[in-house]
Coordinates of C-alpha atoms in Angstrom, one line a residue:
X1 CA -42.3 73.4 59.6
X2 CA -40.8 70.2 58.4
X3 CA -37.1 69.6 59.1
X4 CA -35.7 67.7 56.1
X5 CA -32.4 65.9 56.9
X6 CA -32.7 63.1 54.3
X7 CA -29.6 64.1 52.4
X8 CA -27.6 64.7 55.6
X9 CA -28.5 61.2 56.9
X10 CA -27.7 59.6 53.5
X11 CA -24.3 61.2 53.3
X12 CA -23.2 61.3 57.0
X13 CA -25.2 58.5 58.5
X14 CA -28.1 58.2 61.0
X15 CA -26.0 58.9 64.1
X16 CA -24.3 61.7 65.9
X17 CA -20.6 61.8 66.3
X18 CA -18.8 64.9 67.7
X19 CA -16.3 65.7 65.0
X20 CA -16.0 69.4 65.9
X21 CA -19.0 70.4 63.7
X22 CA -20.8 73.6 64.8
X23 CA -23.2 76.3 63.6
X24 CA -20.5 77.9 61.5
X25 CA -20.4 74.9 59.2
X26 CA -24.1 75.3 58.3
X27 CA -24.0 77.7 55.4
X28 CA -26.9 79.3 53.8
X29 CA -27.5 81.5 50.7
X30 CA -27.5 85.3 51.2
X31 CA -30.8 86.7 52.1
X32 CA -32.3 90.1 51.1
X33 CA -32.4 92.6 53.9
X34 CA -34.9 95.5 54.2
X35 CA -34.0 98.4 51.9
X36 CA -37.0 100.4 51.0
X37 CA -38.0 101.3 54.6
X38 CA -34.5 102.9 55.1
X39 CA -35.5 105.6 52.6
X40 CA -38.7 106.5 54.5
X41 CA -39.3 108.7 57.5
X42 CA -40.1 106.4 60.6
X43 CA -43.3 107.1 62.4
X44 CA -44.1 105.4 65.7
X45 CA -47.8 104.9 66.2
X46 CA -50.2 102.3 67.6
X47 CA -53.0 103.6 65.3
X48 CA -54.3 101.0 62.8
X49 CA -55.1 103.8 60.4
X50 CA -52.8 106.8 60.4
X51 CA -55.1 109.7 59.4
X52 CA -53.6 112.8 57.8
X53 CA -55.1 115.9 56.1
X54 CA -53.7 117.6 53.0
X55 CA -54.2 121.3 52.6
X56 CA -53.9 123.3 49.4
X57 CA -54.1 127.1 49.1
X58 CA -55.3 129.5 46.5
X59 CA -53.4 132.6 45.7
X60 CA -53.8 135.7 47.8
X61 CA -51.8 138.6 46.2
X62 CA -53.7 141.2 44.1
X63 CA -53.2 144.8 43.1
X64 CA -54.4 147.4 45.7
X65 CA -57.8 149.1 45.6
X66 CA -59.7 150.7 48.4
X67 CA -62.7 148.5 48.0
X68 CA -62.5 145.1 49.8
X69 CA -62.2 142.3 47.2
X70 CA -62.0 138.9 48.8
X71 CA -59.5 136.5 47.3
X72 CA -58.0 133.3 48.6
X73 CA -59.1 129.9 49.9
X74 CA -58.0 126.7 51.6
X75 CA -59.1 123.2 50.6
X76 CA -58.4 120.4 53.1
X77 CA -58.9 116.8 52.1
X78 CA -58.3 113.6 54.0
X79 CA -55.4 111.2 53.4
X80 CA -54.7 108.1 55.4
X81 CA -52.1 105.3 55.5
X82 CA -53.3 101.9 56.6
X83 CA -51.2 99.9 59.1
X84 CA -51.4 96.1 58.4
X85 CA -50.9 93.3 60.9
X86 CA -48.5 90.5 60.2
X87 CA -47.5 87.3 61.9
X88 CA -45.4 84.2 61.8
X89 CA -46.5 80.8 63.1
X90 CA -44.1 77.8 63.0
X91 CA -44.0 74.5 64.8
X92 CA -41.4 71.7 64.6
X93 CA -40.0 68.6 66.3
X94 CA -36.3 69.3 67.1
X95 CA -35.9 65.6 68.0
X96 CA -35.7 65.0 64.2
X97 CA -32.1 66.2 64.5
X98 CA -31.2 63.8 67.2
X99 CA -29.0 60.9 65.9
X100 CA -27.8 62.9 62.9
X101 CA -24.7 65.0 62.0
X102 CA -26.8 68.0 63.2
X103 CA -27.1 66.5 66.7
X104 CA -25.1 69.2 68.2
X105 CA -28.2 71.5 67.8
X106 CA -30.3 69.0 69.7
X107 CA -28.5 69.2 73.1
X108 CA -29.8 71.1 76.1
X109 CA -31.9 68.9 78.4
X110 CA -35.6 68.1 78.5
X111 CA -36.8 71.5 77.4
X112 CA -36.8 71.5 73.7
X113 CA -37.4 75.2 73.4
X114 CA -34.0 75.8 75.0
X115 CA -32.1 73.7 72.5
X116 CA -29.5 75.4 70.3
X117 CA -31.5 74.6 67.2
X118 CA -34.3 77.0 68.4
X119 CA -31.8 79.8 68.9
X120 CA -30.2 79.1 65.5
X121 CA -33.6 79.3 63.8
X122 CA -34.4 82.6 65.3
X123 CA -31.0 84.2 64.4
X124 CA -30.4 82.6 61.0
X125 CA -33.9 81.8 59.7
X126 CA -36.8 83.8 61.2
X127 CA -35.2 87.3 61.5
X128 CA -33.6 87.2 58.0
X129 CA -36.5 85.6 56.3
X130 CA -39.0 88.1 57.7
X131 CA -36.9 90.9 56.2
X132 CA -36.7 89.2 52.9
X133 CA -40.4 88.4 52.7
X134 CA -41.3 92.0 53.5
X135 CA -38.9 93.5 51.0
X136 CA -39.5 91.2 48.1
X137 CA -43.2 90.4 48.5
X138 CA -45.0 93.0 50.6
X139 CA -43.6 96.5 50.7
X140 CA -43.8 97.3 46.9
X141 CA -45.7 94.4 45.3
X142 CA -48.2 93.5 48.1
X143 CA -51.9 93.3 47.4
X144 CA -53.9 92.7 50.6
X145 CA -56.2 89.7 50.7
X146 CA -58.1 88.7 53.8
X147 CA -56.9 85.3 54.9
X148 CA -59.3 82.3 54.8
X149 CA -59.9 81.0 58.3
X150 CA -57.4 78.3 59.3
X151 CA -55.4 78.7 56.1
X152 CA -51.9 80.3 56.0
X153 CA -52.0 83.5 53.8
X154 CA -50.2 83.5 50.5
X155 CA -47.0 85.4 49.8
X156 CA -47.6 89.1 49.0
X157 CA -51.1 89.3 50.5
X158 CA -50.3 90.9 53.8
X159 CA -50.6 94.6 52.8
X160 CA -51.3 97.0 49.9
X161 CA -47.8 97.8 48.8
X162 CA -46.5 100.9 47.1
X163 CA -47.2 99.7 43.5
X164 CA -50.9 99.4 44.3
X165 CA -50.9 102.8 46.1
X166 CA -49.1 104.5 43.1
X167 CA -51.6 103.0 40.6
X168 CA -54.5 104.1 42.8
X169 CA -53.1 107.6 43.1
X170 CA -52.5 108.0 39.4
X171 CA -56.0 106.7 38.6
X172 CA -57.5 109.2 41.0
X173 CA -55.4 112.1 39.7
X174 CA -53.9 112.7 43.2
X175 CA -50.4 111.6 42.2
X176 CA -48.3 112.9 39.3
X177 CA -47.9 110.5 36.3
X178 CA -44.9 111.2 34.0
X179 CA -44.9 109.5 30.6
X180 CA -41.3 108.7 29.7
X181 CA -42.3 105.8 27.4
X182 CA -41.3 102.2 27.8
X183 CA -37.9 101.9 29.5
X184 CA -35.1 100.8 27.2
X185 CA -31.4 100.2 28.1
X186 CA -30.3 102.5 25.3
X187 CA -32.4 105.5 26.4
X188 CA -32.8 105.1 30.2
X189 CA -30.4 107.9 30.9
X190 CA -32.5 110.4 28.9
X191 CA -35.7 108.9 30.3
X192 CA -34.6 109.5 33.8
X193 CA -33.6 113.0 33.0
X194 CA -37.0 113.6 31.4
X195 CA -38.7 112.2 34.5
X196 CA -37.0 114.5 36.9
X197 CA -37.6 117.5 34.5
X198 CA -41.3 116.9 35.0
X199 CA -41.1 117.3 38.8
X200 CA -42.8 120.5 39.9
X201 CA -40.3 123.3 40.0
X202 CA -40.9 124.1 43.6
X203 CA -39.7 120.6 44.4
X204 CA -36.8 120.6 41.9
X205 CA -34.2 121.6 44.5
X206 CA -35.2 119.0 47.1
X207 CA -33.1 115.9 47.3
X208 CA -35.1 112.8 46.4
X209 CA -34.4 109.2 45.7
X210 CA -35.6 108.3 42.2
X211 CA -36.5 104.6 42.9
X212 CA -36.5 101.8 40.4
X213 CA -35.3 98.2 40.2
X214 CA -31.7 97.3 40.5
X215 CA -31.7 96.2 36.9
X216 CA -32.7 99.6 35.6
X217 CA -30.3 101.3 38.0
X218 CA -27.5 99.3 36.4
X219 CA -28.8 100.1 32.9
X220 CA -28.9 103.8 33.9
X221 CA -25.3 103.8 34.9
X222 CA -24.2 101.9 31.8
X223 CA -26.1 104.4 29.6
X224 CA -24.7 107.3 31.5
X225 CA -21.2 105.9 30.9
X226 CA -22.0 105.7 27.2
X227 CA -22.6 109.4 26.9
X228 CA -19.9 111.3 25.1
X229 CA -18.8 113.4 28.0
X230 CA -18.3 110.3 30.2
X231 CA -16.3 108.3 27.7
X232 CA -13.0 108.5 29.4
X233 CA -14.3 107.9 32.9
X234 CA -13.8 104.7 34.9
X235 CA -17.0 103.0 35.9
X236 CA -16.2 103.8 39.5
X237 CA -16.5 107.5 38.7
X238 CA -20.0 107.1 37.2
X239 CA -22.4 107.6 40.1
X240 CA -26.1 107.4 40.5
X241 CA -26.5 111.2 40.7
X242 CA -28.9 112.8 38.1
X243 CA -27.0 115.7 36.5
X244 CA -27.8 119.3 37.6
X245 CA -30.2 118.1 40.3
X246 CA -30.0 117.0 43.9
X247 CA -31.8 113.7 43.0
X248 CA -30.2 110.2 42.9
X249 CA -31.2 107.0 41.2
X250 CA -31.9 104.3 43.9
X251 CA -32.1 100.6 43.0
X252 CA -34.4 98.6 45.1
X253 CA -34.8 94.8 45.3
X254 CA -38.5 95.3 46.2
X255 CA -39.0 96.6 42.6
X256 CA -37.4 93.7 40.8
X257 CA -39.1 92.7 37.6
X258 CA -40.9 96.1 37.3
X259 CA -40.4 99.0 34.9
X260 CA -41.7 101.4 37.5
X261 CA -40.1 104.7 38.7
X262 CA -41.2 106.8 41.6
X263 CA -39.9 109.6 43.8
X264 CA -41.0 111.8 46.7
X265 CA -39.2 113.8 49.4
X266 CA -38.1 111.6 52.3
X267 CA -40.3 113.6 54.7
X268 CA -43.3 112.6 52.6
X269 CA -42.5 108.9 52.5
X270 CA -43.7 107.4 55.8
X271 CA -42.9 104.0 57.4
X272 CA -45.3 103.4 60.3
X273 CA -44.6 100.9 63.0
X274 CA -46.0 100.4 66.5
X275 CA -44.7 101.8 69.7
X276 CA -45.4 98.7 71.7
X277 CA -44.4 95.7 69.5
X278 CA -41.6 95.0 67.0
X279 CA -41.0 92.4 64.3
X280 CA -38.2 90.5 65.9
X281 CA -40.0 89.6 69.2
X282 CA -40.9 86.0 69.3
X283 CA -43.0 83.9 71.6
X284 CA -41.7 80.3 72.1
X285 CA -44.0 77.6 73.4
X286 CA -43.3 73.9 74.0
X287 CA -46.1 71.3 74.0
X288 CA -45.0 67.8 74.7
X289 CA -42.0 67.5 72.3
X290 CA -43.0 70.1 69.8
X291 CA -41.8 73.6 69.8
X292 CA -43.9 76.5 68.4
X293 CA -42.5 79.9 67.5
X294 CA -44.9 82.9 67.0
X295 CA -44.4 86.5 66.2
X296 CA -46.8 89.4 65.6
X297 CA -46.2 93.0 64.5
X298 CA -47.7 95.8 62.4
X299 CA -46.4 98.0 59.7
X300 CA -47.6 100.6 57.2
X301 CA -45.9 102.3 54.3
X302 CA -47.2 105.2 52.3
X303 CA -47.2 108.9 51.4
X304 CA -48.2 111.9 53.5
X305 CA -49.1 114.1 50.5
X306 CA -50.1 112.4 47.3
X307 CA -49.5 115.5 45.2
X308 CA -45.8 115.4 46.1
X309 CA -45.3 111.9 44.5
X310 CA -44.1 111.4 40.9
X311 CA -44.2 108.1 39.0
X312 CA -44.0 106.8 35.5
X313 CA -47.0 104.5 36.1
X314 CA -49.8 105.4 33.7
X315 CA -53.5 105.3 34.3
X316 CA -55.1 101.9 34.1
X317 CA -57.6 101.2 31.4
X318 CA -61.1 102.5 32.3
X319 CA -59.9 104.8 35.1
X320 CA -60.6 108.0 33.1
X321 CA -58.7 110.2 30.6
X322 CA -55.0 109.6 30.2

């Protein structure tokens, strides 16, 4: 990591003077926290592939007769959720802060790894940036690509996110695709109602988050407000509930820029993480005057039963009949 202080030095000078400055005076833009995993059911496992089986049953009931007439059957198919491994590697020279307005972060003796700057980075940069990177790049839009040896992996290549999983499920006819047409701000209210109408009736009474981007969530609320029976309502009274259902529209930052919708019961939406290692544990090493910060963790996100997932994503070209 390069520490760029050019503008600070130009404005405040190449020296440190204690004028009461502290960490509270270093302001940063808001960062995006994790959202989508809060909707999922947490599963703790050290498995690298979480294997499940989906059972479907044929009907049993028939009219009585004395003769034995076999009827029924069970089909059990495999389903798995892959757990992906992530890391952060960073290295920097905290002495670059010495003799600048930021010098208060470069105090603490000979051990650079104990300087206030390192603690500030962990609290303000690493922990928040990891959450933002996972939410915006990996959880929904990620497409895994094996890293080239010795080269840092690109954004969004650490895992196969939900968008890829939904497309694969629709193409394989294991997930339910609902055609509501291209989303439009003037019709999104009706399109969402059509979407939930297509959920299997046995699941109609189960609360579910109908997930989409924050943009389309806002357009849904605006279109809902425009309906005749909501005309006299304040915007604070227009909620994300989908009328006559236990479902709610849920806007997610991870889905920004997409026109996708998906829903599934929370019990079927699984977030896998290890028992033994978490994302906010860092190893700090000092070599000569350089400080290195490393972190390793694993995560997986997916669905227990594909048949209990609904999305407006349509089959990709060449995947079979639409």
